Coordinates of C-alpha atoms and ligand atoms in Angstrom, one line a residue:
X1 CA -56.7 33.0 -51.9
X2 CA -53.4 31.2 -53.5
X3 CA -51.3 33.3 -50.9
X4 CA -52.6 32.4 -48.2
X5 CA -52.8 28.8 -48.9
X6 CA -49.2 28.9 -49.3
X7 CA -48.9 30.9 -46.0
X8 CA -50.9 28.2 -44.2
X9 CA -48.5 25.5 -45.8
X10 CA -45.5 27.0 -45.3
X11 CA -46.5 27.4 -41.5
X12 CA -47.0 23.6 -41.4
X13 CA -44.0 22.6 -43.0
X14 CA -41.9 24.0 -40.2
X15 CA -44.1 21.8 -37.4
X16 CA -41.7 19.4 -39.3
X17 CA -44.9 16.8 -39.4
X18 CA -44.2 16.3 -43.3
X19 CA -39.8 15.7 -42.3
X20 CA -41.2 12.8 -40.0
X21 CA -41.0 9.3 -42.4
X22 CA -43.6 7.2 -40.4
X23 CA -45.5 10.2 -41.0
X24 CA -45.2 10.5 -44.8
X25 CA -45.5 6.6 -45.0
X26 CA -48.9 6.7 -43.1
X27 CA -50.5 9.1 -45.3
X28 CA -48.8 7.6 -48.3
X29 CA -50.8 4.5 -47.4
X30 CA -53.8 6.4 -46.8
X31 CA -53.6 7.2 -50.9
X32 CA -53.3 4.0 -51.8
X33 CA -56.9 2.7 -50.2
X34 CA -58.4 5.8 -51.4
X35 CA -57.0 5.7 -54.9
X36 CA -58.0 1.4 -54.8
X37 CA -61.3 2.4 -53.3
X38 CA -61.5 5.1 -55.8
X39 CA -60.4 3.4 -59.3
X40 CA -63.7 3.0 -61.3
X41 CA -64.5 6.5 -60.4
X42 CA -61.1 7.4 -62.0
X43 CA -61.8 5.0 -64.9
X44 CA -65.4 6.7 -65.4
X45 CA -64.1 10.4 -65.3
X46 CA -61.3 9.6 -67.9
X47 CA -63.8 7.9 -70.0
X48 CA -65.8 11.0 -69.5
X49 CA -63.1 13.5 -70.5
X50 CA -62.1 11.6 -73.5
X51 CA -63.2 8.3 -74.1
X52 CA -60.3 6.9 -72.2
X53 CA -60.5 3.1 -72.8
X54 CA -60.7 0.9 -69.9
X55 CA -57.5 -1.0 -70.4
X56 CA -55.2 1.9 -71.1
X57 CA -56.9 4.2 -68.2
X58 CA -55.4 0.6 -65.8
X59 CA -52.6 0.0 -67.8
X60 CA -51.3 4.3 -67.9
X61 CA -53.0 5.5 -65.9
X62 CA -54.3 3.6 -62.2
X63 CA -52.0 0.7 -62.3
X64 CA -48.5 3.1 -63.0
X65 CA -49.8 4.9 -60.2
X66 CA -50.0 2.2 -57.5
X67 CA -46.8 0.6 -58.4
X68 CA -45.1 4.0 -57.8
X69 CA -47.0 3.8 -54.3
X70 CA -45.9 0.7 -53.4
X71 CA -42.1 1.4 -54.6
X72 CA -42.2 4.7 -52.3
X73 CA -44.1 2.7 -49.2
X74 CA -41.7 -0.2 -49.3
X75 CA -38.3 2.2 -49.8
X76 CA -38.8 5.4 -48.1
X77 CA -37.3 4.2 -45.0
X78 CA -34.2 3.4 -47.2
X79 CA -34.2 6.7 -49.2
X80 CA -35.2 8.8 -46.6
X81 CA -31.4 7.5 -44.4
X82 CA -28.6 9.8 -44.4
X83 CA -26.1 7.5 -46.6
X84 CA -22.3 7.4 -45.8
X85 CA -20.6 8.9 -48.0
X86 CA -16.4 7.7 -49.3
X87 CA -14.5 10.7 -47.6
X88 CA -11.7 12.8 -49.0
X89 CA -8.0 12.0 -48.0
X90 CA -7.6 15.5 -47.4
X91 CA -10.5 15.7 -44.8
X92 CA -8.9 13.4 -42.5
X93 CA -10.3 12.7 -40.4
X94 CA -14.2 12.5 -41.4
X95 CA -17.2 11.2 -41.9
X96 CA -19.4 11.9 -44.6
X97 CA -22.9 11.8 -45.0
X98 CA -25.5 12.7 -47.7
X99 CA -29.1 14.0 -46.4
X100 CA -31.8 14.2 -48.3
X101 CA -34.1 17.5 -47.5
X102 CA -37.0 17.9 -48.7
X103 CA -37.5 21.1 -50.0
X104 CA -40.4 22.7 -48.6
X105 CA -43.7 23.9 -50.7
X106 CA -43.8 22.2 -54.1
X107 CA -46.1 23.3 -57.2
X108 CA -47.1 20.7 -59.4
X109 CA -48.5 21.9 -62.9
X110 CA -50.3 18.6 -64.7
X111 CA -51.4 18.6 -68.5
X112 CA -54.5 16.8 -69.5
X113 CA -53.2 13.8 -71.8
X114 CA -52.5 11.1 -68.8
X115 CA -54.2 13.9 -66.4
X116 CA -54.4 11.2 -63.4
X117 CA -51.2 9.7 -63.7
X118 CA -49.1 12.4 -64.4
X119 CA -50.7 14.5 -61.7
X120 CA -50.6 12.0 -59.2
X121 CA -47.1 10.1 -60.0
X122 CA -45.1 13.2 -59.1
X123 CA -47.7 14.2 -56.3
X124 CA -46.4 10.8 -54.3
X125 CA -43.1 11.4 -55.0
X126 CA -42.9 14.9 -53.7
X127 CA -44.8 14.0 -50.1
X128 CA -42.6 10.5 -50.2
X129 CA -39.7 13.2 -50.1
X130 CA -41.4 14.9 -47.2
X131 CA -42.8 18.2 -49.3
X132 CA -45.8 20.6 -49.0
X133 CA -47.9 20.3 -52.3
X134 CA -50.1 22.5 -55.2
X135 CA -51.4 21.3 -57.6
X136 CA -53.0 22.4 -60.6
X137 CA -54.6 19.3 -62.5
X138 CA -55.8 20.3 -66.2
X139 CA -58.5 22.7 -67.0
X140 CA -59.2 20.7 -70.5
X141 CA -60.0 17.2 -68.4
X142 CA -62.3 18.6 -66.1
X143 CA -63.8 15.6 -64.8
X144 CA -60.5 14.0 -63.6
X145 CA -59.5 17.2 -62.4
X146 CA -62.5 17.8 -59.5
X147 CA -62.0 14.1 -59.4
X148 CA -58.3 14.6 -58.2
X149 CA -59.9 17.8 -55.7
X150 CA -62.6 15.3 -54.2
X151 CA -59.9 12.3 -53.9
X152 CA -56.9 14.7 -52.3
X153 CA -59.1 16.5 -49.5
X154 CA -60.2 13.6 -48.2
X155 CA -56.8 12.0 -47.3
X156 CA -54.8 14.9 -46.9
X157 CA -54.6 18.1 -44.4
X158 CA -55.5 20.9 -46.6
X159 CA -52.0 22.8 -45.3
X160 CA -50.3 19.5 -46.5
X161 CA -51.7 18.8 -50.1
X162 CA -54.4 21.0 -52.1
X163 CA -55.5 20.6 -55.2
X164 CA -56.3 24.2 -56.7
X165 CA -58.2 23.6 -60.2
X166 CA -58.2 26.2 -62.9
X167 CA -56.7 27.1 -66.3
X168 CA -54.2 29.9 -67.9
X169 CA -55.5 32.7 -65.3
X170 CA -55.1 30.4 -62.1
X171 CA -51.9 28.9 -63.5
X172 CA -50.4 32.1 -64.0
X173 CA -51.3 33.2 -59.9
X174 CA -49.8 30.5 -59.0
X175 CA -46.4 31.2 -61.0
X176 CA -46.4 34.2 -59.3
X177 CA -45.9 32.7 -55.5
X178 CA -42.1 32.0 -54.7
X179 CA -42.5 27.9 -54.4
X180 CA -38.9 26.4 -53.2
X181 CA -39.7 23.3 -56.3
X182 CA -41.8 23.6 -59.3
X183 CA -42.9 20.7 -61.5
X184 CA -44.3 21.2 -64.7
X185 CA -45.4 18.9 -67.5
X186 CA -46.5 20.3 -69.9
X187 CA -45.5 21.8 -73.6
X188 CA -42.6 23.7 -74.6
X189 CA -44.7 27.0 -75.1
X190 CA -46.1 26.5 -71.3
X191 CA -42.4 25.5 -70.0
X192 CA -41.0 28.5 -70.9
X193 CA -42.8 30.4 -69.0
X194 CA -42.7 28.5 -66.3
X195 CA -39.0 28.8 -66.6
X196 CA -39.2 32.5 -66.2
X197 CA -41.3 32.9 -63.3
X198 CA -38.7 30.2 -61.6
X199 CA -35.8 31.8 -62.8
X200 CA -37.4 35.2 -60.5
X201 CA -36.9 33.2 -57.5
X202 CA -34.3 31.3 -58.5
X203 CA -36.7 28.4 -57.9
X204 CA -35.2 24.6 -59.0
X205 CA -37.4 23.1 -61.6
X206 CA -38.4 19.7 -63.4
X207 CA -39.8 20.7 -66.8
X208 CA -41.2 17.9 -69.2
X209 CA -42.1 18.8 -72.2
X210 CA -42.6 17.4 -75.5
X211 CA -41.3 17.0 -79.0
X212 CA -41.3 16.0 -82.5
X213 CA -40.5 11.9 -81.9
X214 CA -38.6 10.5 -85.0
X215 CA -39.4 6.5 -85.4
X216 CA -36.4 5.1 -87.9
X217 CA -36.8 1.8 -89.4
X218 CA -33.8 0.4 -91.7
X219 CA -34.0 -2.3 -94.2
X220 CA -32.8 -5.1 -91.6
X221 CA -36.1 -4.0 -89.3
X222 CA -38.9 -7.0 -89.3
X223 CA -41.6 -5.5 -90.3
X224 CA -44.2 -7.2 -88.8
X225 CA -43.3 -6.4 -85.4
X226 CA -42.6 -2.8 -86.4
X227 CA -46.1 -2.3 -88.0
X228 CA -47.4 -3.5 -84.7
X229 CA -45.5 -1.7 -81.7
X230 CA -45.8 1.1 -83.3
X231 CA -49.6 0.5 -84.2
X232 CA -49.8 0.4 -80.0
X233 CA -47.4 3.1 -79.2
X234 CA -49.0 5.8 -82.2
X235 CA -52.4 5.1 -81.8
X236 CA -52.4 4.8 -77.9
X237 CA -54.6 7.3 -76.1
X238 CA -55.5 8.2 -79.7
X239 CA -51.6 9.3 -80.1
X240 CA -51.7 11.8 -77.5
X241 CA -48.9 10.5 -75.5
X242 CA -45.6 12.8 -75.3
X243 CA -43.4 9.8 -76.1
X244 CA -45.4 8.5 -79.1
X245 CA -43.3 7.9 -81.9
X246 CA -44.8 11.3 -83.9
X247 CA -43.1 10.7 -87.2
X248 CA -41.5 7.5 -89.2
X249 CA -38.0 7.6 -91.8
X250 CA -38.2 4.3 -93.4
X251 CA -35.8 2.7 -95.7
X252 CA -36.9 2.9 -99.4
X253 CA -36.9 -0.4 -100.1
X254 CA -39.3 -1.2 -97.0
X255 CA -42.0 1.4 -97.1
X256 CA -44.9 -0.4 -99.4
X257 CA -44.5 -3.8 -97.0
X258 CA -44.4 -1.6 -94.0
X259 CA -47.7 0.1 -95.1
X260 CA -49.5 -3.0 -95.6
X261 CA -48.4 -4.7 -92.4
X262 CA -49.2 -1.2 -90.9
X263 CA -52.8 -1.9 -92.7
X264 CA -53.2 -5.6 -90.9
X265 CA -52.4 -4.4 -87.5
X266 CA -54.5 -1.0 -87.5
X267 CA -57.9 -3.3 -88.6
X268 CA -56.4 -6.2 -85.5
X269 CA -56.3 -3.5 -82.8
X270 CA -59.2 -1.3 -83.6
X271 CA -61.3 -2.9 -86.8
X272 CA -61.9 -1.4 -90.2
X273 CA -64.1 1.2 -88.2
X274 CA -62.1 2.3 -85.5
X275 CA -64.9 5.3 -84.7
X276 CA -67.1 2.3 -83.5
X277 CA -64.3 0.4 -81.0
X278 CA -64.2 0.9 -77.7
X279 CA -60.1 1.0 -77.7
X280 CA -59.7 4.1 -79.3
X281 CA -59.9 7.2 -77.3
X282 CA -61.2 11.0 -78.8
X283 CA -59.0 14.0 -79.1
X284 CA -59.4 16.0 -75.7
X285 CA -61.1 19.2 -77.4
X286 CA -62.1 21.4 -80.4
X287 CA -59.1 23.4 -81.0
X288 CA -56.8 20.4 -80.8
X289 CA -59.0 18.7 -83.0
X290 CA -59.5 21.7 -85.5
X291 CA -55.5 21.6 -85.4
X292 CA -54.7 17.8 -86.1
X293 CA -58.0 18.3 -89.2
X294 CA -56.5 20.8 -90.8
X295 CA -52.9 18.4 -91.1
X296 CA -54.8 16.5 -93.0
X297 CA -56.1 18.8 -96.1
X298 CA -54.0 18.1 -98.8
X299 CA -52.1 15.1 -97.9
X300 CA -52.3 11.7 -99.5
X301 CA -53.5 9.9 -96.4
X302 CA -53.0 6.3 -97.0
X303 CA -55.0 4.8 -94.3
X304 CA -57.4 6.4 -92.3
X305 CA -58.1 10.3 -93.0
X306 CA -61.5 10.0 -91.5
X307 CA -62.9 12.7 -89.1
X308 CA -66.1 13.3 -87.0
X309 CA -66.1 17.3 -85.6
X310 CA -69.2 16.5 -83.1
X311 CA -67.0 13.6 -81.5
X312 CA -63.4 14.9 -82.1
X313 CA -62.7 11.6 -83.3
X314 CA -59.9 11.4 -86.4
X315 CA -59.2 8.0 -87.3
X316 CA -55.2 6.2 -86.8
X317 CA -54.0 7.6 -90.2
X318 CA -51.0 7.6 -92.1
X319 CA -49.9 9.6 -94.2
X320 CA -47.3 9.2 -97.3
X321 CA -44.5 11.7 -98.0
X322 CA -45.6 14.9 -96.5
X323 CA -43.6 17.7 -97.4
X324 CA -41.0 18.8 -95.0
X325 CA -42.9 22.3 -94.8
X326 CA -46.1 21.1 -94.6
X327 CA -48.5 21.6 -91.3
X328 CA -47.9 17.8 -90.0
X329 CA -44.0 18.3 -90.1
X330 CA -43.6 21.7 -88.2
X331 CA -44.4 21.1 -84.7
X332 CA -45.0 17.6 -82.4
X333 CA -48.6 16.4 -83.8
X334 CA -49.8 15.0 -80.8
X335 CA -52.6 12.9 -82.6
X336 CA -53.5 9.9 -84.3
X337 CA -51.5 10.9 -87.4
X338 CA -48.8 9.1 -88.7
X339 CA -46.0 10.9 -91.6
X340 CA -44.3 8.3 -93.2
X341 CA -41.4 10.1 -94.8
X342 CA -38.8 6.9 -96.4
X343 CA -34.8 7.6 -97.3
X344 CA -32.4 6.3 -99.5
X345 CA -28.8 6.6 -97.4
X346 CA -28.2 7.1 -94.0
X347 CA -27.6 10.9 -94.1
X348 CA -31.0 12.0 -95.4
X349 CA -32.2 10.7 -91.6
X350 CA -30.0 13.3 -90.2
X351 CA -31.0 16.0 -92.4
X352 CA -34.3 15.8 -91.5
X353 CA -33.5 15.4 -87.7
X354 CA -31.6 17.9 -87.3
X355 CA -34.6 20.3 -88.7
X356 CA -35.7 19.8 -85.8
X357 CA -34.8 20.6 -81.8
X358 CA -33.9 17.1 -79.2
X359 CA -36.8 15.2 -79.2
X360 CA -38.3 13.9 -76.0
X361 CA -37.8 9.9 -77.4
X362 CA -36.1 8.5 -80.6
X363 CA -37.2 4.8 -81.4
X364 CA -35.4 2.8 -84.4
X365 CA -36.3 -0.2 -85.6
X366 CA -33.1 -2.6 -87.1
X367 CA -31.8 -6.6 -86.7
X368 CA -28.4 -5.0 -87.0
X369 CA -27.6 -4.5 -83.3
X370 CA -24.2 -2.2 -84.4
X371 CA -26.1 0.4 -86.7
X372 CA -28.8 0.7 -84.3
X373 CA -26.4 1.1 -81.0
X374 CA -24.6 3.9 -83.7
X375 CA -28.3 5.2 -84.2
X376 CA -29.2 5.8 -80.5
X377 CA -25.6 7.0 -80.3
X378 CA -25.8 9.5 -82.6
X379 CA -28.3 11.8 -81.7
X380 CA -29.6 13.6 -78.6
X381 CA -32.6 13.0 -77.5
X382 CA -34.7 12.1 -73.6
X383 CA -34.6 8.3 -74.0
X384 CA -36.3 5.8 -76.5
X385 CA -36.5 2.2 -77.4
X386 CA -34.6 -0.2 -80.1
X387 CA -36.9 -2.2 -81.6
X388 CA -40.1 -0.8 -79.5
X389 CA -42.3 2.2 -78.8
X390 CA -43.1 4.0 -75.6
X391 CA -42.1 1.2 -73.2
X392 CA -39.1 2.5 -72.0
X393 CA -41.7 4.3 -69.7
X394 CA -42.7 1.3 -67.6
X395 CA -39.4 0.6 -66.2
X396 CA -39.2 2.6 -63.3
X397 CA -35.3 2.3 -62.8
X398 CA -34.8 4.1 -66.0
X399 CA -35.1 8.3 -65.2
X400 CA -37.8 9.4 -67.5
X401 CA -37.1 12.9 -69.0
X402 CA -35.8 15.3 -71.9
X403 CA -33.3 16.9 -73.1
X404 CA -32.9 20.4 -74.6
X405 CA -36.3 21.7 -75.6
X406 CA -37.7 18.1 -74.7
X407 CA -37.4 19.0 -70.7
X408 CA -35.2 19.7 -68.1
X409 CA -34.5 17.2 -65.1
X410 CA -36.2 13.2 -64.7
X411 CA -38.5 11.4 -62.3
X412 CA -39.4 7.7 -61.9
X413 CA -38.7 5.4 -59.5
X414 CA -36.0 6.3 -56.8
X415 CA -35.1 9.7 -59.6
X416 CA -38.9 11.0 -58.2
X417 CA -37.4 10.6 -54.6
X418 CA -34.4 12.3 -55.8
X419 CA -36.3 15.2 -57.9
X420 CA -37.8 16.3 -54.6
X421 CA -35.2 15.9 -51.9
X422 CA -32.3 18.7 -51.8
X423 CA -29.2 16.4 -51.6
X424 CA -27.4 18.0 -48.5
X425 CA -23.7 17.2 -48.0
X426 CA -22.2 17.5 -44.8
X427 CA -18.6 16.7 -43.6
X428 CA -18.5 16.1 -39.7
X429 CA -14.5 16.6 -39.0
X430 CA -13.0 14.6 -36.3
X431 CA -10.9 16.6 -33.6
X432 CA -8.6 14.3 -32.6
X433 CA -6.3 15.1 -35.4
X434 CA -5.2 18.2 -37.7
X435 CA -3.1 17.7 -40.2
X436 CA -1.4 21.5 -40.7
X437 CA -0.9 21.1 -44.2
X438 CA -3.7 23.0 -45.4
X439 CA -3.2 26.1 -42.9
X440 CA -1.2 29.2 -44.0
X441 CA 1.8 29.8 -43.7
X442 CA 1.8 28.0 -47.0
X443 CA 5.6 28.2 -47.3
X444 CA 7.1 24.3 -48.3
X445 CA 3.9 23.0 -48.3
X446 CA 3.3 22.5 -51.8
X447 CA 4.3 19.1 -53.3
X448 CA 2.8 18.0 -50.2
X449 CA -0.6 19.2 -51.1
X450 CA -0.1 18.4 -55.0
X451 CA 0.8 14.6 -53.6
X452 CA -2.1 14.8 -51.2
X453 CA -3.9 15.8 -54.0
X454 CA -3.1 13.0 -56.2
X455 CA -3.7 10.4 -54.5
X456 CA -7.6 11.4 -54.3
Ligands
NAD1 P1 -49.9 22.9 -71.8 O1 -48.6 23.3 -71.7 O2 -50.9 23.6 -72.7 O3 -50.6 22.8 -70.4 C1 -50.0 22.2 -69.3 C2 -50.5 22.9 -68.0 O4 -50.1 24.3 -68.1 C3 -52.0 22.9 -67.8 O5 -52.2 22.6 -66.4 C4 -52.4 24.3 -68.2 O6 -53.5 24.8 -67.4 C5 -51.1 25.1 -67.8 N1 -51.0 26.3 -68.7 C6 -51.4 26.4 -70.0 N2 -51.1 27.6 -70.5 C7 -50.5 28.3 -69.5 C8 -49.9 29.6 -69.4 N3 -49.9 30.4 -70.4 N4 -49.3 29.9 -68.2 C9 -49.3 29.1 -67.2 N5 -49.8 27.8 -67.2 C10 -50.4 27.4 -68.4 O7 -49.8 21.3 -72.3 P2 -51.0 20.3 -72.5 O8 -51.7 20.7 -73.8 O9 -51.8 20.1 -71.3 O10 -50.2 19.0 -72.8 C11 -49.6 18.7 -74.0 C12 -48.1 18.9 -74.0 O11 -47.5 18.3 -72.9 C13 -47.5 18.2 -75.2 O12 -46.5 19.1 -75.8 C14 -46.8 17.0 -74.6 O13 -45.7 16.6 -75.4 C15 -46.4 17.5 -73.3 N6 -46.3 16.4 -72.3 C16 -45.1 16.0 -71.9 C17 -45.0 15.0 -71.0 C18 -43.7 14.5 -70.5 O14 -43.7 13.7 -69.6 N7 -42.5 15.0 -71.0 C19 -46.1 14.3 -70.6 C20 -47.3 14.7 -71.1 C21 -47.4 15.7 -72.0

C-alpha cells in the first residue's frame, strides 16, 4: 500500500538518519559501486526497451549519472554547511546563516525517453539533500524500470528509497499522498496535473516538461557544421530527447546547401540504411509511432520518410515546407522528423515562434556573434546553444530547466542540491546591544530609519 509506505518513510525521516551527511555520503557511495557493478545490465535493458545504442546509453545515460555522483560525494560536505550570510545594518548586531533543510518525503515521477538517467540524476540529488524518496520510473520502458526496483532495494532501506513501478493508475495514487517535494519530468499534459494535485497540498514542485524547439540558422551560419550538430542532436535517441532541436527556420538563400550537407552527414552517422545501424535507436512504442507515421502522409519528405510498424523504426527524415497547420507543426514531435520551414527577413522567425508557447531550448546557428546574442535575447525560452544542439546539457554548472509551459524550476549540478534543500534563513541577534530605533514610540524616529534604511 502507497500509504503506508509513505507512513513507514515519514517515520524514518524523523530518526533524522537521512539529516546526518556522513550518512547520506555512505549510501551515496554505495550507488555508485552498484550502479558501476551494474552498467551492462543498464546498457542491456535500454537496449531492450528501445534499441538504445551502446554509446548514447554511456554517453546519456550511465556516464551523466556517475559524474552527478561523484560532484554530490566530493561536495555534499560543502553544500550541506550552514553558509554565513552578509547581515542587515539594521539587525545589528547579527549573524546570519543560511541552512539548507531537506524537505522530507520526495516523489519522483520519470518519463521513459532517458528512463535511467532522468530517474536516477534527480534520485541522487534528492538523498544528497538528505530526503526520503518515490519513485515511479516509466511504465513504457519496462525493462529499465524493474531494472531501477532490483538496483534501488539492494542499496537502500526500503523506508529510505523505494521504487514503486506502474503507469497512469499508480501515478495517479501516488498524486494523491501529501509529499513535502514532487519532481516530475514529463510532458506538459502530465504536468499539469501534477500541478494540481501539488497545488492541494500546497506541495513545492520541479516540473520539466517539453516543447516545440525552434533551430534558426541565418545566412552567416557554416553549414557544414550546422548539418552536422544538428544531425547528432535531432537524430539522437532517435530524436526523442526533450531538448532536440524539433523544428529548423533557415534563411532562403541557405536551405538547398543546408539540405545536401544535411544529406552527407545523415549517410556519415547512420549509412544510406539507417534501419540496419546499430546507432540508431526505435521509437519507444506503437502509439508514439502510429503518431510520428501519420506526420508524415502528405508531406514532401526530402530525405528519409521510411517506416517499419513491426520495429517502430521511422528513418532521420526531413521534411520541406510543411504547412504551419499541418500535423508535424502543432505539437513537440518528439521523433526523428525534421520540418524545414526557410524565411526571407527576420520577422517571419517571430511570427512563426510566437505560434507557439516558450520552448524548453532555442538553438541558432550564425558567424555574426551580434545577431545571434540579439537572437537568444529576444525570445523566452529554458536555455539553448549558439552554434550547437543539446550540449548545453552536459555542463552541470548551467541549471537545466523551462520556462512557461516548458517547466517550472531547474536541477543540475549544485541547482539539484538546491531543488531539494528548503533554504532556511535564520538571524541569531546579539544581546549585548539594542538599538531603540525600531521600537515604538515611533515619534522623531523617522529620518533615522529612512537613513538607516539607505544605507542598506
Ligand atoms: P508523460 O507525461 O506521458 O509521462 C511521464 C510520467 O508521468 C510517466 O512516469 C507516466 O507514467 C506518468 N503519467 C502519465 N500519464 C499520467 C497521468 N494521467 N497522471 C499521472 N501520471 C501520469 O511523458 P513521457 O511520454 O514519458 O515523456 C515525454 C515527454 O516528456 C515529452 O513531452 C518531453 O519533452 C518531456 N521530457 C522533458 C524532459 C525535461 O527534462 N524537461 C526530459 C524528458 C522528457
Amino acid at each position: 500500500m502507497i500509504s503506508n509506505l509513505l507512513q513507514l518513510q515519514k517515520e524514518y525521516f524523523k530518526t533524522g538518519e537521512t539529516k546526518s551527511v556522513s550518512y547520506r555520503k555512505q549510501v551515496l557511495k554505495k550507488l555508485k559501486t552498484e550502479l558501476i557493478k551494474r552498467e551492462s545490465d543498464i546498457i542491456q535493458a535500454l537496449s531492450k526497451d528501445f534499441k538504445k545504442p551502446v554509446f548514447e546509453s554511456v554517453l546519456t545515460e550511465t556516464a551523466v549519472v556517475l559524474s552527478d555522483l561523484d560532484l554530490m560525494i566530493k561536495n555534499i560536505n560543502k553544500w550541506a554547511k550552514p553558509k554565513r550570510i552578509t547581515p542587515a545594518l539594521l539587525n545589528f548586531p547579527s549573524t546570519d546563516k543560511l541552512y539548507s533543510e531537506p524537505y522530507g518525503q520526495t516523489l519522483i515521477i520519470a518519463p521513459w525517453n532517458y528512463p535511467y538517467q532522468l530517474a536516477i540524476a534527480p534520485l541522487v540529488a534528492a538523498i544528497a539533500a538528505g530526503n526520503t524518496v518515490i519513485l515511479k520510473p516509466s511504465e513504457l520502458t519496462p525493462h529499465t524500470s524493474s531494472l531501477l526496483k532490483d538496483i534501488i532495494s539492494n542499496v537502500f532501506k526500503p523506508e529510505h528509497v523505494n521504487v514503486v513501478e506502474g503507469g497512469v493508475d499508480i501515478s495517479t495514487k501516488l498524486l494523491a499522498q501529501r509529499w513535502d517535494y514532487i519532481f516530475f519530468t514529463g510532458s506538459v499534459f502530465v504536468g499539469k496535473i501534477v500541478a494540481k494535485a501539488a497545488a492541494e497540498h500546497l506541495t513545492p514542485v520541479t516540473l520539466e516538461l517539453g516543447g516545440k524547439n525552434p533551430c534558426i540558422i541565418d545566412e552567416t551560419a557554416n553549414i557544414k557544421l550546422t548539418a552536422k550538430r544538428i544531425v547528432w542532436g535531432k537524430f539522437l535517441n532517435a530524436g526523442q530527447t526533450c531538448i532536440a532541436p524539433d523544428y529548423i527556420l533557415i534563411h532562403q538563400s541557405k536551405k538547398d546547401a543546408f539540405y545536401k550537407a544535411l544529406k552527407i552527414e545523415i549517410e556519415k552517422a547512420y549509412t544510406n540504411t539507417p534501419e540496419t545501424s546499430n546507432d540508431f535507436a526505435r521509437i519507444v512504442n506503437e502509439k508514439n509511432y502510429n503518431r510520428l507515421a501519420k506526420m508524415l502522409t502528405n508531406e514532401k519528405c526530402i530525405i528519409g520518410g521510411n517506416t517499419n510498424s513491426e520495429t517502430y523504426y521511422i528513418s532521420p527524415t526531413v521534411i520541406d515546407e510543411p504547412s504551419i497547420d499541418s500535423e508535424v507543426m502543432k505539437d513537440e514531435i518528439f521523433g526523428p522528423i525534421l520540418p524545414v520551414l526557410s524565411y526571407k527577413n527576420e520577422h517571419e522567425i517571430e511570427t512563426v515562434i510566437s505560434n507557439y508557447e516558450k520552448p524548453l531550448s532555442l538553438y541558432v546557428f550564425s558567424t555574426n556573434s551580434e545577431k545571434a546574442r540579439q537572437t537568444v535575447e529576444k525570445f523566452s525560452f529554458g536555455g539553448g546553444c549558439i552554434n550547437d544542439t543539446v550540449v548545453h546539457f552536459a555542463n552541470h554548472r548551467l541549471p537545466f530547466g523551462g520556462v512557461g509551459n516548458s517547466g517550472i524550476g531547474a536541477y543540475h549540478g549544485k541547482q539539484s542540491y538546491i531543488t531539494f534543500s528548503h533554504q532556511k534563513a535564520v538571524v541569531k541577534k546579539g544581546n549585548w546591544l539594542d538599538l531603540p530605533v525600531r521600537y515604538a514610540p515611533y515619534t522623531g524616529k523617522l529620518n533615522q530609519v529612512k537613513k538607516i534604511l539607505k544605507w542598506l
